[in-house]
Amino acid sequence: MRGFAAARRERAAEIDRWLKDLLGTAGGTARLALVAVGSLGRAEPAPGSDLDLVLLHDGEPGIARIADRVWYPVWDSGIGLDHSVRTVAEAVEVARNDLKAVLGLIQARHVAGDPDLTRSVREAVLAEWRADSRRRLGELREAAGRRAEHAGELAFLLEPDLRDCRGGLRDFQAMQAVAAAWVASAPGPRVREAHEVVLDVRHALHEVTGRGADRLVLQEQEAVAATLGLLDADALMRRVSEAGRTVAHAFDLTWRSVDRLVSGPAPRGRRPLADGVVEHGGEVVLARGVNPAKDPVLLLRAAAAAAEAGLPLSPVTVATLAAQAPPLPVPWPAEARDALVALLGAGRAAVPVWEELDQAGVLVKLLPEWESVRHRPQRNPIHRFTVDRHLIETAANAAAHTREVPRPDLLLIGALLHDIGKGGPGDHSVGGAVVVRDLAARLGLPAADADLLAGLVRHHLLLPETATRRDLDDPVTIEKVAAAVGSRELLDLLAALAVADGLATGPAAWNSWKAGLVAELVRRVRSVLAGSPPPRAPVLSPAQAALARHGGGAVRVNGAGVTVVAPDRPGLLWSAAGVLAAHHLVVRSASAASAGSTAVLEFSVIPEYGSPPDPATLEADLRLVLAGRLDIEQRLARRTRAMRPARVPVAPPRVRLLDDASATATVVEVRAHDRPGLLWRIGRAFGDCGLDVKAAHVETLGAEAVDVFYVVDRAGRPLSDDVQRRAVRDQVLAALR
């Protein structure tokens, strides 16, 4: 990776020379000093960085005129300028009450004029910073917490803010400020190297954009990667993730040092936690006399003890184990496997311990396959984390479900490894199953367990994808899932993993709607596996039957549920969907049932934003469109024109007709960029082809829609003619353009 540190130093030197000339011309014989703070004060200005300058004086009466003669040339150059004019006493007073000011002056650098003025300010500010460190460091910590809450984590965001994110430039500067208070060590070489990586990325971003940008947006990432000499945007984001996690980890360790100082000396004594492992001073350390070089399981045992006790591993202990612990024998002894399961079974407490092991570089020694997913970005906005962090988050979530499954150990290991195939080519579920089968043998699992674990990885998406993209009332759906799963044991493991995986992915990937569908699918598949016949076709509920007896035209809105009863006719489903879209409602699922000549439509909806529309208005518009008195196409067209175009190019839509997914209908899967009225457009295309939609299952993953439709011809039969099937595909694609 190409670096720009020398370029930043040279730019700082050039600016220094220019500012010296400006002050020399403006100040004459007055006693002045020009002090750089911010990026120039640290001698690391990127091409688009602003200048932060303080003009110090000792009571010069003409200081305003002198200052203007310095500032105006800077403004005229087009460089952004943040400036102030202070006496030494004024600068110290401002620093006493302003966190930003004190952080700048702690790292201030003399540029021009009288160095004694600069020295006086720095010494006074540092002395007060150290004397009042307990209060000021608390203030610094609160500011960092607010910043992280607002900006998120540098390591995991698709478009991170390089400066303000947790693990970004400001966190490194905060660590330097803590070190200046003499309560913690300054950032070490590894952390400084990570900081340089972020600086280089920001430098390249400025060169690419031609301005002082801090957010690394998607459309700039390929160009930034090329500027840095990296292969592609994924290689760039792996570097950013690794650097961000290194800085964030060091930041946490810094505050642990601060806490120890504030809380006073740790209690004497050592509390045993496991064989060779004790608690001391609020951390997990090795017992006296233990020789790590003779105990290959000690590393995992210490990690499990730390997670189970809810305590951090001592950095010194981790470093010692990383350097001295011998590799585990192959296959692993049962004790090692049990320690891994105990670590994962600790739930949320396992995550920071796992991160500690990762920072020490020992995870890839324990599990070499981990290297392929380490810091790997996920180019999907529904994912909150990189692949490796997603895996440990999933395992932590799975710990809450261990009492619901027959093999809690395989659930935890499977959760940790379910996406391990994302480090290789092709379908990650297929590739991951191959990797896991080999890994299971190395862990010492018997062949039957290896088969079960491989099945868990191979089918970890089966339940959520089927539940949201297939008709659960179609017997073929249930039969196919039961055949793929094969056993109640694997079904229960998959059900628990679906919840853990969804929660670890993000709110767009798991909600009560999806949870309910998965639970219903599991219930039906469990019945088939127990030998019961597939479920019968649905019948109307008593409430639906009561509405149907009115003969049509009835609409009921009940929270997220919308029921429409009307005389059955082609296009009814997508016409109603158009009204919902016009009212800013996102359709999550849709289904149709009939009683004689009356159709009953059920929609599950959520508002795009804000509060849901007034039910009475929605009902009125639905009745108007059913009566043919509302031009829904025109209303949706206005919405589309008002929308801003996508910031980045999107993949073209894809339409597939799925064979063998149903015996009574043709199943059409549509994947496209989501937009208002998408379901209505697709349904209208089906109508133009002379088809009717029996059911629709709609899922939105970030900005991508994955919609599945069960369609039949006018005679109520699935499509069998190849020419007609191609025409349907072409018609739907045309509607999506």
XYZ file of C-alpha atoms in Angstrom:
737
model
C 0.000 0.000 0.000
C 1.413 3.334 -1.081
C 1.918 5.810 1.786
C 1.781 9.591 1.859
C 3.499 10.421 5.154
C 6.438 12.119 3.405
C 4.040 14.163 1.261
C 2.194 15.349 4.367
C 5.416 16.352 6.091
C 6.548 18.231 2.999
C 3.201 20.024 2.748
C 3.456 21.006 6.422
C 6.981 22.368 5.815
C 5.816 24.380 2.787
C 2.916 25.874 4.740
C 5.270 26.682 7.625
C 7.596 28.607 5.307
C 4.680 30.528 3.824
C 3.252 31.408 7.245
C 6.660 32.534 8.513
C 6.880 34.959 5.616
C 3.366 36.227 6.273
C 4.028 36.824 9.973
C 7.404 38.422 9.291
C 5.827 40.859 6.853
C 2.794 41.598 9.046
C 4.306 41.656 12.517
C 7.429 43.711 12.194
C 9.112 43.952 15.597
C 6.018 43.021 17.651
C 6.369 40.115 20.046
C 4.170 37.475 18.369
C 3.993 33.751 17.774
C 2.046 31.818 15.168
C 1.022 28.410 16.494
C -0.401 25.546 14.439
C -2.979 23.201 15.950
C -5.036 20.449 14.356
C -3.565 18.508 11.433
C -0.949 21.169 10.690
C 0.081 21.175 14.358
C 0.645 17.430 14.074
C 2.513 17.930 10.756
C 0.054 15.661 8.955
C -2.107 17.918 6.739
C -3.836 16.132 3.872
C -4.305 17.945 0.536
C -7.741 19.246 1.511
C -7.099 19.957 5.193
C -8.005 23.324 6.666
C -5.491 25.338 8.671
C -6.058 25.801 12.423
C -3.907 28.678 13.659
C -3.513 30.654 16.871
C -1.811 34.049 16.829
C -0.279 34.703 20.262
C 0.778 38.157 21.508
C 1.725 39.835 24.792
C -0.760 42.722 24.650
C 0.169 44.204 21.275
C -2.217 47.171 20.694
C -2.284 46.789 16.911
C -2.871 43.039 16.953
C -6.146 43.179 14.965
C -4.424 44.882 12.011
C -1.525 42.429 12.160
C -3.881 39.463 12.304
C -5.766 40.622 9.225
C -2.502 40.842 7.301
C -1.861 37.175 8.167
C -5.381 35.809 7.696
C -6.371 37.517 4.444
C -3.670 35.926 2.272
C -4.718 32.525 3.644
C -8.344 33.191 2.780
C -7.354 34.490 -0.660
C -5.498 31.234 -1.332
C -8.729 29.264 -0.981
C -7.524 27.213 1.984
C -10.031 26.846 4.823
C -8.956 28.649 7.978
C -9.945 28.321 11.647
C -8.166 31.100 13.530
C -7.981 32.849 16.878
C -5.940 35.658 18.447
C -4.984 35.277 22.124
C -2.628 36.403 24.790
C -0.982 33.595 26.727
C -3.411 34.090 29.612
C -6.404 34.136 27.276
C -5.287 30.948 25.536
C -4.878 29.160 28.860
C -8.303 30.366 30.046
C -10.024 29.164 26.873
C -8.304 25.772 27.165
C -9.504 25.515 30.751
C -13.149 25.438 29.616
C -13.086 24.248 25.993
C -12.193 20.613 25.240
C -11.476 21.232 21.562
C -9.159 24.123 22.423
C -7.189 22.204 25.029
C -6.761 19.177 22.762
C -5.404 21.438 20.041
C -2.990 23.256 22.333
C -1.698 20.025 23.896
C -0.376 19.099 20.455
C 0.338 22.648 19.296
C 3.437 23.286 17.200
C 5.399 26.501 16.948
C 5.499 27.836 13.383
C 6.849 31.370 13.488
C 7.662 34.288 15.771
C 8.722 34.151 19.410
C 9.036 30.505 20.564
C 8.856 31.573 24.213
C 5.215 32.559 23.788
C 4.380 29.144 22.324
C 6.350 27.390 25.052
C 4.562 29.346 27.763
C 1.144 28.392 26.454
C 1.976 24.721 25.993
C 3.552 24.378 29.427
C 0.671 26.130 31.184
C -1.997 24.176 29.307
C -0.253 20.855 29.901
C 0.223 21.599 33.595
C -3.492 22.318 34.048
C -4.460 19.324 31.919
C -2.443 17.034 34.173
C -3.525 18.671 37.418
C -7.212 18.410 36.491
C -6.909 15.107 34.619
C -9.720 13.282 36.417
C -12.337 15.828 35.351
C -10.889 16.553 31.910
C -10.392 12.904 30.976
C -13.993 12.191 31.950
C -15.011 14.999 29.616
C -12.821 13.550 26.865
C -14.332 10.101 27.329
C -17.890 11.397 27.146
C -17.083 13.292 23.948
C -15.582 10.159 22.401
C -18.660 8.148 23.356
C -21.015 10.695 21.785
C -18.893 10.778 18.658
C -18.887 6.990 18.337
C -22.632 6.772 18.917
C -23.232 9.305 16.169
C -20.655 8.131 13.604
C -20.509 4.365 14.234
C -17.471 2.089 13.958
C -14.816 2.640 11.322
C -14.201 -1.108 11.036
C -17.727 -2.085 10.039
C -19.380 0.703 8.048
C -19.770 0.626 4.256
C -19.159 4.394 4.134
C -17.155 5.272 7.264
C -16.156 8.706 8.500
C -12.375 8.388 8.753
C -12.120 11.136 11.337
C -15.073 10.749 13.703
C -15.863 7.019 13.660
C -14.852 4.852 16.576
C -11.334 3.724 15.696
C -10.765 6.796 13.528
C -8.374 9.735 13.640
C -9.978 11.475 16.596
C -9.675 8.390 18.790
C -5.946 8.251 18.121
C -5.656 11.930 19.033
C -7.640 11.268 22.218
C -5.139 8.551 23.171
C -2.322 11.036 22.711
C -4.137 13.456 24.986
C -4.523 10.769 27.665
C -0.802 10.025 27.396
C -0.076 13.747 27.793
C -1.902 13.581 31.131
C 0.626 10.943 32.267
C -2.029 8.342 33.087
C -1.428 5.904 30.192
C 1.254 5.058 27.692
C 1.343 6.721 24.297
C 0.079 4.626 21.360
C 2.587 1.932 20.435
C 4.129 1.161 17.030
C 1.295 -1.086 15.842
C -1.322 1.516 16.683
C 0.719 4.301 15.094
C 0.998 2.190 11.947
C -2.785 1.711 11.893
C -3.236 5.450 12.347
C -0.938 6.070 9.376
C -3.113 3.765 7.275
C -6.195 5.865 8.045
C -4.244 9.058 7.352
C -3.112 7.666 4.005
C -6.666 6.693 3.053
C -7.877 10.180 3.954
C -5.003 11.703 1.974
C -5.930 9.612 -1.092
C -9.610 10.528 -0.650
C -8.686 14.219 -0.746
C -6.683 13.673 -3.920
C -9.522 11.777 -5.589
C -12.283 14.221 -4.621
C -10.262 17.425 -4.776
C -11.669 18.564 -1.448
C -11.348 17.999 2.292
C -13.635 14.970 2.609
C -13.680 12.637 5.616
C -16.415 10.180 4.604
C -15.226 7.340 2.387
C -18.325 6.927 0.235
C -18.911 3.928 -2.012
C -18.447 5.678 -5.337
C -14.967 6.906 -4.367
C -13.593 3.648 -2.978
C -12.274 2.126 -6.210
C -10.449 5.335 -7.111
C -9.030 5.669 -3.595
C -7.850 2.058 -3.731
C -6.101 2.699 -7.046
C -4.436 5.835 -5.669
C -3.072 3.785 -2.782
C -1.867 1.031 -5.105
C -4.391 -1.516 -3.799
C -6.134 -4.141 -5.911
C -9.722 -2.967 -5.443
C -12.248 -1.427 -3.063
C -12.513 -4.654 -1.046
C -8.760 -4.640 -0.413
C -9.063 -1.001 0.660
C -11.914 -1.664 3.069
C -10.101 -4.631 4.619
C -7.186 -2.300 5.369
C -9.528 0.311 6.805
C -11.318 -2.297 8.921
C -8.096 -3.730 10.297
C -6.737 -0.277 11.117
C -9.995 0.823 12.729
C -10.166 -2.255 14.925
C -6.546 -1.854 15.975
C -7.113 1.763 17.019
C -10.444 0.972 18.728
C -8.870 -1.891 20.676
C -6.000 0.311 21.816
C -8.496 3.032 22.714
C -10.334 0.593 25.005
C -7.078 -0.472 26.639
C -6.216 3.175 27.241
C -9.423 3.727 29.172
C -8.814 0.580 31.184
C -5.545 2.183 32.277
C -7.390 5.380 33.139
C -9.974 3.436 35.169
C -7.264 1.675 37.149
C -5.650 5.007 37.963
C -8.928 6.614 39.000
C -10.127 3.674 41.082
C -6.829 3.364 42.931
C -4.715 0.267 43.628
C -6.314 -3.073 42.824
C -7.121 -5.385 45.743
C -4.379 -7.835 46.554
C -4.962 -11.515 46.009
C -5.741 -13.857 43.160
C -9.044 -15.646 42.617
C -8.764 -18.985 40.790
C -10.889 -19.211 37.628
C -9.604 -22.322 35.868
C -6.553 -24.558 35.811
C -3.609 -22.156 35.539
C -5.847 -19.079 35.266
C -6.717 -16.506 37.953
C -8.317 -13.097 38.346
C -6.004 -10.348 39.508
C -6.681 -6.635 39.514
C -9.887 -6.972 37.547
C -8.196 -8.893 34.725
C -7.625 -12.528 33.836
C -3.956 -13.519 34.169
C -1.904 -16.695 34.421
C -1.355 -18.321 37.770
C 2.108 -18.221 39.263
C 4.392 -20.994 38.132
C 2.391 -21.852 34.999
C 4.474 -22.663 31.922
C 2.460 -21.782 28.768
C 4.964 -23.590 26.565
C 3.887 -26.945 28.034
C 0.103 -26.497 27.858
C -1.387 -26.065 24.347
C -4.934 -25.765 25.735
C -4.089 -22.976 28.184
C -4.887 -20.216 25.662
C -8.440 -21.410 25.064
C -8.923 -22.216 28.738
C -7.898 -18.686 29.729
C -10.159 -17.163 27.066
C -13.128 -19.248 28.197
C -12.498 -18.349 31.849
C -12.371 -14.643 30.977
C -15.623 -14.770 29.018
C -17.441 -16.814 31.654
C -16.284 -14.410 34.390
C -17.111 -11.343 32.292
C -13.549 -10.034 32.685
C -10.971 -8.818 30.183
C -7.897 -10.826 29.400
C -4.751 -9.062 30.496
C -2.875 -7.796 27.405
C 0.363 -9.078 28.905
C -1.198 -12.518 29.399
C -2.478 -12.615 25.810
C 0.925 -11.565 24.476
C 2.640 -14.241 26.576
C 0.277 -16.957 25.380
C 0.555 -15.824 21.768
C 4.340 -16.008 21.937
C 4.782 -19.189 23.985
C 1.746 -21.460 23.623
C 2.478 -24.488 21.419
C 0.083 -25.387 18.594
C -2.806 -27.651 19.424
C -2.392 -31.282 18.382
C -4.520 -32.581 15.504
C -7.150 -33.696 16.153
C -7.852 -31.357 19.039
C -8.146 -32.961 22.452
C -11.619 -32.922 23.973
C -10.476 -30.341 26.543
C -9.641 -27.834 23.810
C -12.951 -28.373 22.042
C -14.815 -27.983 25.332
C -12.955 -24.727 26.044
C -13.911 -23.338 22.633
C -17.564 -24.218 23.233
C -17.422 -22.705 26.735
C -15.961 -19.491 25.300
C -18.692 -19.215 22.663
C -21.359 -20.226 25.167
C -20.594 -17.171 27.304
C -22.682 -15.113 24.866
C -22.062 -11.367 24.659
C -19.074 -11.615 27.008
C -17.282 -13.740 24.388
C -17.105 -10.915 21.835
C -14.444 -8.700 23.517
C -12.397 -11.765 24.465
C -12.525 -13.013 20.869
C -11.448 -9.557 19.688
C -8.515 -9.662 22.116
C -7.399 -12.987 20.643
C -7.763 -11.600 17.142
C -5.675 -8.518 17.921
C -2.951 -10.788 19.293
C -2.947 -12.799 16.050
C -3.770 -16.117 17.678
C -7.141 -16.824 16.040
C -5.582 -17.617 12.685
C -3.227 -20.006 14.458
C -6.110 -21.820 16.112
C -8.339 -21.706 13.030
C -6.306 -21.004 9.851
C -9.558 -20.721 7.865
C -10.310 -17.545 9.818
C -7.757 -15.613 7.761
C -9.970 -15.751 4.661
C -12.832 -13.907 6.393
C -10.808 -11.659 8.699
C -11.774 -8.006 8.150
C -13.618 -9.011 4.972
C -16.209 -6.347 4.082
C -19.786 -7.237 3.174
C -21.063 -5.183 0.249
C -24.604 -5.224 1.517
C -26.165 -2.444 3.585
C -28.201 -4.884 5.677
C -24.976 -6.177 7.251
C -23.679 -4.262 10.272
C -20.332 -6.040 10.467
C -17.447 -7.484 8.520
C -17.680 -11.240 7.961
C -15.455 -12.198 10.893
C -17.204 -9.930 13.377
C -20.582 -11.110 12.095
C -19.564 -14.695 12.853
C -18.640 -14.103 16.489
C -21.757 -11.934 16.922
C -23.866 -14.802 15.589
C -22.224 -17.235 17.981
C -22.873 -14.834 20.861
C -26.552 -14.679 19.887
C -26.734 -18.451 19.515
C -25.684 -18.882 23.141
C -29.186 -17.759 24.155
C -30.693 -20.739 22.298
C -28.479 -23.577 23.488
C -31.203 -25.011 25.747
C -33.608 -25.245 22.810
C -31.514 -27.652 20.726
C -30.288 -31.217 21.188
C -26.663 -30.335 20.363
C -25.738 -26.932 21.837
C -22.050 -27.513 21.057
C -22.726 -27.914 17.335
C -25.035 -24.893 17.354
C -22.259 -22.679 18.755
C -19.551 -24.025 16.451
C -21.899 -23.850 13.464
C -22.851 -20.266 14.305
C -19.165 -19.337 14.452
C -18.462 -20.929 11.071
C -21.704 -20.584 9.100
C -20.302 -17.911 6.743
C -16.729 -19.206 6.602
C -17.283 -19.919 2.898
C -17.434 -16.189 2.162
C -13.662 -16.283 2.065
C -13.745 -18.385 -1.111
C -15.372 -18.390 -4.561
C -18.883 -19.532 -5.441
C -21.877 -20.136 -3.202
C -20.607 -19.532 0.316
C -23.017 -22.082 1.791
C -21.734 -24.856 -0.472
C -18.087 -23.883 -0.085
C -18.489 -23.355 3.638
C -19.877 -26.863 4.115
C -16.739 -28.301 2.506
C -14.479 -26.172 4.688
C -16.385 -27.044 7.846
C -16.303 -30.769 7.162
C -12.496 -30.672 7.036
C -12.326 -28.367 10.033
C -14.609 -30.654 12.051
C -12.151 -33.506 11.584
C -9.335 -31.296 12.842
C -11.409 -30.333 15.880
C -11.787 -34.015 16.679
C -15.515 -34.328 15.998
C -16.806 -37.789 15.013
C -18.018 -38.327 11.440
C -21.726 -38.091 12.348
C -21.170 -34.724 14.035
C -19.150 -33.506 11.072
C -22.069 -34.401 8.783
C -24.515 -32.522 11.005
C -22.244 -29.487 11.212
C -21.747 -29.461 7.430
C -25.512 -29.666 6.951
C -26.007 -26.752 9.320
C -23.610 -24.588 7.298
C -24.906 -25.800 3.920
C -28.540 -25.013 4.779
C -28.190 -22.047 7.165
C -30.209 -19.827 4.800
C -32.854 -22.439 3.980
C -35.428 -21.497 6.607
C -35.376 -17.671 6.334
C -35.227 -17.712 2.531
C -38.010 -20.268 2.201
C -40.202 -18.591 4.801
C -40.029 -15.208 3.084
C -39.868 -16.292 -0.574
C -42.170 -19.294 -0.850
C -45.825 -19.986 -0.194
C -46.030 -21.875 3.084
C -49.548 -23.002 2.191
C -48.191 -24.889 -0.831
C -47.447 -28.515 0.199
C -44.466 -28.617 -2.181
C -42.740 -25.922 -0.119
C -42.927 -27.914 3.101
C -42.020 -31.215 1.458
C -38.880 -29.764 -0.151
C -37.637 -28.266 3.116
C -38.299 -31.509 4.980
C -36.369 -33.460 2.325
C -33.411 -31.057 2.507
C -33.271 -31.075 6.298
C -33.888 -34.763 6.775
C -34.001 -34.805 10.573
C -35.618 -33.078 13.510
C -32.140 -32.559 15.003
C -30.876 -30.493 12.062
C -34.189 -28.629 11.797
C -33.929 -27.462 15.408
C -30.322 -26.346 14.894
C -31.250 -24.449 11.724
C -34.169 -22.742 13.480
C -31.933 -21.467 16.293
C -29.193 -20.421 13.863
C -31.701 -18.490 11.725
C -32.570 -16.286 14.702
C -28.953 -15.789 15.789
C -27.790 -15.050 12.242
C -30.612 -12.624 11.526
C -30.074 -10.643 14.714
C -26.326 -10.431 14.050
C -26.944 -9.177 10.516
C -29.127 -6.212 11.414
C -32.696 -4.958 11.835
C -33.347 -5.128 8.076
C -32.553 -8.841 8.146
C -34.596 -9.886 11.173
C -37.883 -8.646 12.562
C -41.073 -10.005 14.057
C -42.569 -10.547 10.613
C -39.728 -12.806 9.475
C -39.502 -14.513 12.861
C -43.181 -15.446 12.664
C -42.818 -16.870 9.156
C -39.768 -18.938 10.107
C -41.514 -20.280 13.212
C -44.541 -21.296 11.150
C -42.335 -22.985 8.555
C -40.501 -24.915 11.285
C -43.807 -26.015 12.808
C -45.052 -27.385 9.500
C -41.771 -29.088 8.571
C -41.561 -30.632 12.029
C -45.014 -32.114 11.472
C -43.944 -33.669 8.158
C -40.751 -35.064 9.687
C -42.886 -36.652 12.396
C -44.870 -38.501 9.726
C -47.940 -36.291 9.464
C -49.259 -35.384 5.984
C -48.424 -31.976 4.469
C -50.764 -29.173 5.553
C -53.974 -28.714 3.603
C -54.717 -25.685 1.466
C -55.784 -22.704 3.564
C -59.358 -21.879 4.401
C -60.718 -18.490 5.308
C -60.525 -17.431 8.915
C -63.828 -16.572 10.640
C -63.042 -12.851 10.272
C -62.252 -13.247 6.566
C -65.370 -15.322 6.008
C -67.485 -12.643 7.686
C -66.069 -9.998 5.354
C -66.538 -12.231 2.308
C -70.236 -12.655 3.065
C -70.662 -8.958 2.286
C -69.881 -9.750 -1.355
C -66.853 -7.515 -1.782
C -65.685 -3.961 -1.436
C -64.692 -4.291 2.209
C -61.359 -3.038 3.540
C -59.933 -3.481 7.037
C -56.716 -1.930 8.336
C -55.393 -3.338 11.581
C -51.894 -2.127 12.421
C -49.484 -3.843 10.019
C -52.259 -5.952 8.508
C -54.457 -4.847 5.612
C -57.357 -7.061 4.454
C -59.163 -6.386 1.184
C -62.346 -8.253 0.169
C -63.649 -7.731 -3.354
C -65.211 -9.574 -6.280
C -62.515 -11.832 -7.645
C -60.939 -10.629 -10.871
C -57.506 -10.632 -12.516
C -55.146 -7.914 -11.300
C -56.871 -7.423 -7.981
C -53.731 -8.140 -5.936
C -51.413 -5.735 -7.707
C -54.046 -2.996 -7.969
C -54.395 -3.027 -4.194
C -50.585 -3.100 -3.860
C -50.389 0.090 -5.924
C -52.661 1.899 -3.467
C -50.503 0.780 -0.559
C -47.370 2.053 -2.327
C -49.030 5.391 -3.024
C -49.613 5.701 0.721
C -45.900 5.091 1.449
C -46.458 1.569 2.730
C -43.890 -1.155 2.027
C -45.522 -4.533 1.367
C -43.739 -7.306 3.271
C -46.009 -10.139 2.168
C -49.215 -10.653 0.275
C -51.545 -13.596 -0.194
C -54.888 -14.338 -1.771
C -57.687 -16.725 -0.901
C -61.179 -17.077 -2.337
C -64.676 -18.000 -1.286
C -66.765 -18.537 -4.362
C -66.549 -15.443 -6.530
C -65.112 -13.290 -3.707
C -61.370 -12.796 -3.165
C -59.749 -12.065 0.172
C -56.335 -10.387 0.046
C -54.034 -10.164 3.042
C -51.099 -7.730 3.126
C -48.430 -7.290 5.770
C -47.115 -3.713 5.527
C -44.801 -1.253 7.256
C -44.502 2.501 6.630
C -41.508 3.641 4.577
C -40.893 6.266 7.254
C -42.771 8.051 10.004
C -46.243 7.017 11.101
C -48.602 4.837 9.055
C -51.306 6.598 7.011
C -54.771 7.255 8.325
C -56.708 3.957 7.993
C -59.866 5.720 6.851
C -58.051 7.467 3.964
C -56.335 4.237 2.954
C -59.638 2.363 2.983
C -61.284 5.058 0.900
C -58.561 4.937 -1.782
C -58.652 1.138 -1.879
C -62.401 1.238 -2.499
C -61.892 3.847 -5.248
C -59.312 1.761 -7.082
C -61.485 -1.347 -6.755
C -64.319 0.625 -8.314
C -62.062 1.839 -11.146
C -62.301 5.494 -10.047
C -58.652 6.110 -9.014
C -55.741 6.372 -11.450
C -53.097 4.753 -9.297
C -50.581 4.685 -12.152
C -50.526 8.468 -12.343
C -50.084 8.840 -8.600
C -47.161 6.413 -8.528
C -45.587 8.151 -11.520
C -45.561 11.429 -9.567
C -43.832 9.682 -6.663
C -41.193 8.236 -8.991
C -40.449 11.631 -10.571
C -40.021 13.185 -7.128
C -37.464 10.608 -6.051
C -33.740 11.351 -6.268
C -31.825 8.948 -8.506
C -29.565 6.389 -6.849
C -26.114 7.735 -5.951
C -24.341 4.657 -7.234
C -25.029 2.325 -10.163
C -27.236 -0.629 -9.307
C -27.142 -4.132 -10.715
C -29.675 -4.932 -13.452
C -32.844 -6.732 -12.379
C -33.096 -10.499 -12.665
C -36.191 -12.608 -13.283
C -36.243 -16.403 -12.889
C -39.016 -18.945 -13.285
C -38.394 -21.621 -10.662
C -39.248 -25.168 -11.614
C -40.476 -27.729 -9.074
C -41.249 -25.031 -6.478
C -45.005 -25.637 -6.732
C -47.339 -28.164 -8.283
C -50.237 -25.733 -8.677
C -48.589 -22.488 -9.863
C -45.539 -21.135 -11.658
C -43.134 -19.515 -9.220
C -41.419 -16.356 -10.501
C -38.552 -14.815 -8.543
C -37.726 -11.163 -9.156
C -34.625 -9.438 -7.804
C -34.382 -5.708 -8.374
C -33.460 -2.389 -6.806
C -36.337 -1.467 -4.521
C -38.524 1.524 -5.360
C -42.064 2.646 -4.625
C -44.709 0.660 -6.461
C -42.377 -2.163 -7.458
C -44.938 -4.836 -6.562
C -47.591 -2.974 -8.546
C -45.365 -2.724 -11.651
C -44.509 -6.411 -11.554
C -48.146 -7.365 -11.013
C -49.266 -5.193 -13.911
C -46.729 -6.970 -16.136
C -48.256 -10.293 -15.118
C -51.688 -8.896 -15.955
C -50.498 -7.837 -19.401
C -49.405 -11.442 -19.923
C -52.838 -12.740 -19.006
C -51.734 -14.116 -15.661
C -53.144 -13.843 -12.177
C -51.131 -13.686 -8.961
C -52.225 -16.221 -6.357
C -49.689 -15.125 -3.738
C -46.668 -12.864 -3.356
C -43.830 -12.999 -0.876
C -41.826 -9.824 -0.673
C -38.539 -9.206 1.117
C -36.443 -6.048 1.095
C -32.752 -6.463 1.908
C -31.375 -2.962 2.254
C -32.102 -1.395 -1.140
C -32.655 -4.746 -2.869
C -36.048 -6.382 -3.290
C -36.372 -10.152 -3.531
C -39.966 -10.820 -4.581
C -41.518 -14.199 -5.325
C -44.871 -14.629 -7.083
C -47.097 -17.660 -7.565
C -48.872 -17.073 -10.896
C -51.397 -19.024 -12.960
C -53.017 -18.512 -16.350
C -56.649 -17.585 -16.870
C -57.618 -21.238 -16.478
C -55.877 -21.383 -13.090
C -53.002 -23.562 -14.308
C -49.214 -23.144 -14.089
C -47.307 -22.166 -17.246
C -45.982 -25.013 -19.356
C -45.319 -23.388 -22.744
C -41.674 -22.278 -23.129
C -42.595 -19.395 -25.428
C -45.078 -18.058 -22.907
C -42.548 -18.458 -20.075
C -39.948 -16.408 -21.974
C -42.555 -13.760 -22.770
C -43.446 -13.450 -19.074
C -39.794 -13.011 -18.151
C -39.268 -10.357 -20.831
C -42.451 -8.489 -19.882
C -41.490 -8.295 -16.202
C -37.956 -7.143 -17.049
C -39.400 -4.434 -19.274
C -41.601 -3.224 -16.407
C -38.569 -2.867 -14.148
C -36.581 -0.602 -16.466
